[in-house]
Amino acid sequence: LACRVLLGVVQGATFPSLYALVGQWATAEEKTRVLTVVLSGSSAGACVTIMIAPVVMEYLGWDALFLAIGFLGFIWSGVWWTLIAQTNP
């Protein structure tokens, strides 16, 4: 339960931080398009996960699904931080 609470607290800053990031890096003409792509990507990821999760769980088990999603999250974080570090507002 404590881990779930900590996860909620940490994720609570995700969307406000996202809006601040886009506000700094995107021009006024691009802000709407950039936010649309980023926010739809969040929803698309959830939809894809819901479709793939039962297949992975059936063949590899729930623990493999848990590890795969976590691993992909770490990979995406590394890519994101690398891209952000290479660009300055």
mmCIF file with all atom_site columns, C-alpha atoms in Angstrom:
data_model
loop_
_atom_site.group_PDB
_atom_site.id
_atom_site.type_symbol
_atom_site.label_atom_id
_atom_site.label_alt_id
_atom_site.label_comp_id
_atom_site.label_asym_id
_atom_site.label_entity_id
_atom_site.label_seq_id
_atom_site.pdbx_PDB_ins_code
_atom_site.Cartn_x
_atom_site.Cartn_y
_atom_site.Cartn_z
_atom_site.occupancy
_atom_site.B_iso_or_equiv
_atom_site.pdbx_formal_charge
_atom_site.auth_seq_id
_atom_site.auth_comp_id
_atom_site.auth_asym_id
_atom_site.auth_atom_id
_atom_site.pdbx_PDB_model_num
ATOM 1  C CA . LEU A 1 1  ? 0.000  0.000   0.000   1.00 0.00 ? 1  LEU A CA 1
ATOM 2  C CA . ALA A 1 2  ? 2.842  2.375   0.809   1.00 0.00 ? 2  ALA A CA 1
ATOM 3  C CA . CYS A 1 3  ? 4.399  1.793   -2.620  1.00 0.00 ? 3  CYS A CA 1
ATOM 4  C CA . ARG A 1 4  ? 1.095  2.544   -4.311  1.00 0.00 ? 4  ARG A CA 1
ATOM 5  C CA . VAL A 1 5  ? 0.732  5.783   -2.356  1.00 0.00 ? 5  VAL A CA 1
ATOM 6  C CA . LEU A 1 6  ? 4.304  6.770   -3.260  1.00 0.00 ? 6  LEU A CA 1
ATOM 7  C CA . LEU A 1 7  ? 3.609  6.005   -6.916  1.00 0.00 ? 7  LEU A CA 1
ATOM 8  C CA . GLY A 1 8  ? 0.527  8.222   -6.860  1.00 0.00 ? 8  GLY A CA 1
ATOM 9  C CA . VAL A 1 9  ? 2.411  11.080  -5.225  1.00 0.00 ? 9  VAL A CA 1
ATOM 10 C CA . VAL A 1 10 ? 5.253  10.914  -7.737  1.00 0.00 ? 10 VAL A CA 1
ATOM 11 C CA . GLN A 1 11 ? 2.957  10.573  -10.753 1.00 0.00 ? 11 GLN A CA 1
ATOM 12 C CA . GLY A 1 12 ? 0.914  13.521  -9.534  1.00 0.00 ? 12 GLY A CA 1
ATOM 13 C CA . ALA A 1 13 ? 3.628  15.845  -10.811 1.00 0.00 ? 13 ALA A CA 1
ATOM 14 C CA . THR A 1 14 ? 3.774  14.274  -14.272 1.00 0.00 ? 14 THR A CA 1
ATOM 15 C CA . PHE A 1 15 ? 1.128  16.266  -16.119 1.00 0.00 ? 15 PHE A CA 1
ATOM 16 C CA . PRO A 1 16 ? 1.843  19.672  -14.542 1.00 0.00 ? 16 PRO A CA 1
ATOM 17 C CA . SER A 1 17 ? 5.528  19.158  -15.364 1.00 0.00 ? 17 SER A CA 1
ATOM 18 C CA . LEU A 1 18 ? 4.601  18.180  -18.902 1.00 0.00 ? 18 LEU A CA 1
ATOM 19 C CA . TYR A 1 19 ? 2.652  21.392  -19.434 1.00 0.00 ? 19 TYR A CA 1
ATOM 20 C CA . ALA A 1 20 ? 5.574  23.443  -18.063 1.00 0.00 ? 20 ALA A CA 1
ATOM 21 C CA . LEU A 1 21 ? 8.025  21.613  -20.344 1.00 0.00 ? 21 LEU A CA 1
ATOM 22 C CA . VAL A 1 22 ? 5.916  22.155  -23.454 1.00 0.00 ? 22 VAL A CA 1
ATOM 23 C CA . GLY A 1 23 ? 5.366  25.771  -22.448 1.00 0.00 ? 23 GLY A CA 1
ATOM 24 C CA . GLN A 1 24 ? 9.118  26.359  -22.396 1.00 0.00 ? 24 GLN A CA 1
ATOM 25 C CA . TRP A 1 25 ? 10.118 24.440  -25.529 1.00 0.00 ? 25 TRP A CA 1
ATOM 26 C CA . ALA A 1 26 ? 7.279  24.803  -27.979 1.00 0.00 ? 26 ALA A CA 1
ATOM 27 C CA . THR A 1 27 ? 6.443  27.983  -29.828 1.00 0.00 ? 27 THR A CA 1
ATOM 28 C CA . ALA A 1 28 ? 2.974  29.462  -29.428 1.00 0.00 ? 28 ALA A CA 1
ATOM 29 C CA . GLU A 1 29 ? 1.934  27.953  -32.773 1.00 0.00 ? 29 GLU A CA 1
ATOM 30 C CA . GLU A 1 30 ? 3.204  24.474  -31.842 1.00 0.00 ? 30 GLU A CA 1
ATOM 31 C CA . LYS A 1 31 ? 1.958  24.142  -28.255 1.00 0.00 ? 31 LYS A CA 1
ATOM 32 C CA . THR A 1 32 ? -1.436 22.697  -29.099 1.00 0.00 ? 32 THR A CA 1
ATOM 33 C CA . ARG A 1 33 ? -0.024 20.170  -31.564 1.00 0.00 ? 33 ARG A CA 1
ATOM 34 C CA . VAL A 1 34 ? 2.764  19.085  -29.221 1.00 0.00 ? 34 VAL A CA 1
ATOM 35 C CA . LEU A 1 35 ? 0.397  18.620  -26.277 1.00 0.00 ? 35 LEU A CA 1
ATOM 36 C CA . THR A 1 36 ? -2.017 16.670  -28.478 1.00 0.00 ? 36 THR A CA 1
ATOM 37 C CA . VAL A 1 37 ? 0.698  14.251  -29.556 1.00 0.00 ? 37 VAL A CA 1
ATOM 38 C CA . VAL A 1 38 ? 2.121  13.837  -26.058 1.00 0.00 ? 38 VAL A CA 1
ATOM 39 C CA . LEU A 1 39 ? -1.219 13.377  -24.302 1.00 0.00 ? 39 LEU A CA 1
ATOM 40 C CA . SER A 1 40 ? -2.579 11.033  -26.986 1.00 0.00 ? 40 SER A CA 1
ATOM 41 C CA . GLY A 1 41 ? 0.615  8.999   -26.653 1.00 0.00 ? 41 GLY A CA 1
ATOM 42 C CA . SER A 1 42 ? -0.175 8.479   -22.987 1.00 0.00 ? 42 SER A CA 1
ATOM 43 C CA . SER A 1 43 ? -3.620 7.134   -23.826 1.00 0.00 ? 43 SER A CA 1
ATOM 44 C CA . ALA A 1 44 ? -2.352 5.080   -26.762 1.00 0.00 ? 44 ALA A CA 1
ATOM 45 C CA . GLY A 1 45 ? 0.225  3.415   -24.524 1.00 0.00 ? 45 GLY A CA 1
ATOM 46 C CA . ALA A 1 46 ? -2.480 2.400   -22.088 1.00 0.00 ? 46 ALA A CA 1
ATOM 47 C CA . CYS A 1 47 ? -4.645 0.997   -24.915 1.00 0.00 ? 47 CYS A CA 1
ATOM 48 C CA . VAL A 1 48 ? -1.785 -0.994  -26.421 1.00 0.00 ? 48 VAL A CA 1
ATOM 49 C CA . THR A 1 49 ? -0.844 -2.362  -23.011 1.00 0.00 ? 49 THR A CA 1
ATOM 50 C CA . ILE A 1 50 ? -4.410 -3.481  -22.374 1.00 0.00 ? 50 ILE A CA 1
ATOM 51 C CA . MET A 1 51 ? -4.440 -5.357  -25.693 1.00 0.00 ? 51 MET A CA 1
ATOM 52 C CA . ILE A 1 52 ? -1.024 -6.981  -25.272 1.00 0.00 ? 52 ILE A CA 1
ATOM 53 C CA . ALA A 1 53 ? -1.149 -7.769  -21.534 1.00 0.00 ? 53 ALA A CA 1
ATOM 54 C CA . PRO A 1 54 ? -3.438 -10.829 -21.695 1.00 0.00 ? 54 PRO A CA 1
ATOM 55 C CA . VAL A 1 55 ? -1.278 -12.491 -24.355 1.00 0.00 ? 55 VAL A CA 1
ATOM 56 C CA . VAL A 1 56 ? 1.939  -11.897 -22.431 1.00 0.00 ? 56 VAL A CA 1
ATOM 57 C CA . MET A 1 57 ? 0.352  -13.113 -19.202 1.00 0.00 ? 57 MET A CA 1
ATOM 58 C CA . GLU A 1 58 ? -0.986 -16.266 -20.851 1.00 0.00 ? 58 GLU A CA 1
ATOM 59 C CA . TYR A 1 59 ? 2.365  -17.321 -22.278 1.00 0.00 ? 59 TYR A CA 1
ATOM 60 C CA . LEU A 1 60 ? 4.897  -15.851 -19.855 1.00 0.00 ? 60 LEU A CA 1
ATOM 61 C CA . GLY A 1 61 ? 2.978  -15.107 -16.649 1.00 0.00 ? 61 GLY A CA 1
ATOM 62 C CA . TRP A 1 62 ? 2.075  -11.958 -14.782 1.00 0.00 ? 62 TRP A CA 1
ATOM 63 C CA . ASP A 1 63 ? 5.589  -11.446 -13.468 1.00 0.00 ? 63 ASP A CA 1
ATOM 64 C CA . ALA A 1 64 ? 7.011  -11.263 -17.011 1.00 0.00 ? 64 ALA A CA 1
ATOM 65 C CA . LEU A 1 65 ? 4.403  -8.647  -17.880 1.00 0.00 ? 65 LEU A CA 1
ATOM 66 C CA . PHE A 1 66 ? 5.308  -6.647  -14.782 1.00 0.00 ? 66 PHE A CA 1
ATOM 67 C CA . LEU A 1 67 ? 9.017  -6.783  -15.634 1.00 0.00 ? 67 LEU A CA 1
ATOM 68 C CA . ALA A 1 68 ? 8.484  -5.986  -19.331 1.00 0.00 ? 68 ALA A CA 1
ATOM 69 C CA . ILE A 1 69 ? 6.410  -2.886  -18.599 1.00 0.00 ? 69 ILE A CA 1
ATOM 70 C CA . GLY A 1 70 ? 8.951  -1.709  -16.034 1.00 0.00 ? 70 GLY A CA 1
ATOM 71 C CA . PHE A 1 71 ? 11.840 -2.356  -18.410 1.00 0.00 ? 71 PHE A CA 1
ATOM 72 C CA . LEU A 1 72 ? 10.140 -0.428  -21.214 1.00 0.00 ? 72 LEU A CA 1
ATOM 73 C CA . GLY A 1 73 ? 9.539  2.435   -18.787 1.00 0.00 ? 73 GLY A CA 1
ATOM 74 C CA . PHE A 1 74 ? 13.239 2.596   -17.943 1.00 0.00 ? 74 PHE A CA 1
ATOM 75 C CA . ILE A 1 75 ? 14.199 2.454   -21.627 1.00 0.00 ? 75 ILE A CA 1
ATOM 76 C CA . TRP A 1 76 ? 11.762 5.254   -22.491 1.00 0.00 ? 76 TRP A CA 1
ATOM 77 C CA . SER A 1 77 ? 13.035 7.354   -19.566 1.00 0.00 ? 77 SER A CA 1
ATOM 78 C CA . GLY A 1 78 ? 16.595 7.015   -20.833 1.00 0.00 ? 78 GLY A CA 1
ATOM 79 C CA . VAL A 1 79 ? 15.599 8.005   -24.357 1.00 0.00 ? 79 VAL A CA 1
ATOM 80 C CA . TRP A 1 80 ? 13.532 10.933  -23.070 1.00 0.00 ? 80 TRP A CA 1
ATOM 81 C CA . TRP A 1 81 ? 16.266 12.267  -20.792 1.00 0.00 ? 81 TRP A CA 1
ATOM 82 C CA . THR A 1 82 ? 18.811 11.943  -23.591 1.00 0.00 ? 82 THR A CA 1
ATOM 83 C CA . LEU A 1 83 ? 16.607 13.897  -25.999 1.00 0.00 ? 83 LEU A CA 1
ATOM 84 C CA . ILE A 1 84 ? 15.805 16.555  -23.400 1.00 0.00 ? 84 ILE A CA 1
ATOM 85 C CA . ALA A 1 85 ? 19.476 16.986  -22.472 1.00 0.00 ? 85 ALA A CA 1
ATOM 86 C CA . GLN A 1 86 ? 20.381 17.581  -26.130 1.00 0.00 ? 86 GLN A CA 1
ATOM 87 C CA . THR A 1 87 ? 17.877 20.412  -26.570 1.00 0.00 ? 87 THR A CA 1
ATOM 88 C CA . ASN A 1 88 ? 17.691 23.715  -24.773 1.00 0.00 ? 88 ASN A CA 1
ATOM 89 C CA . PRO A 1 89 ? 14.651 25.977  -24.663 1.00 0.00 ? 89 PRO A CA 1
#
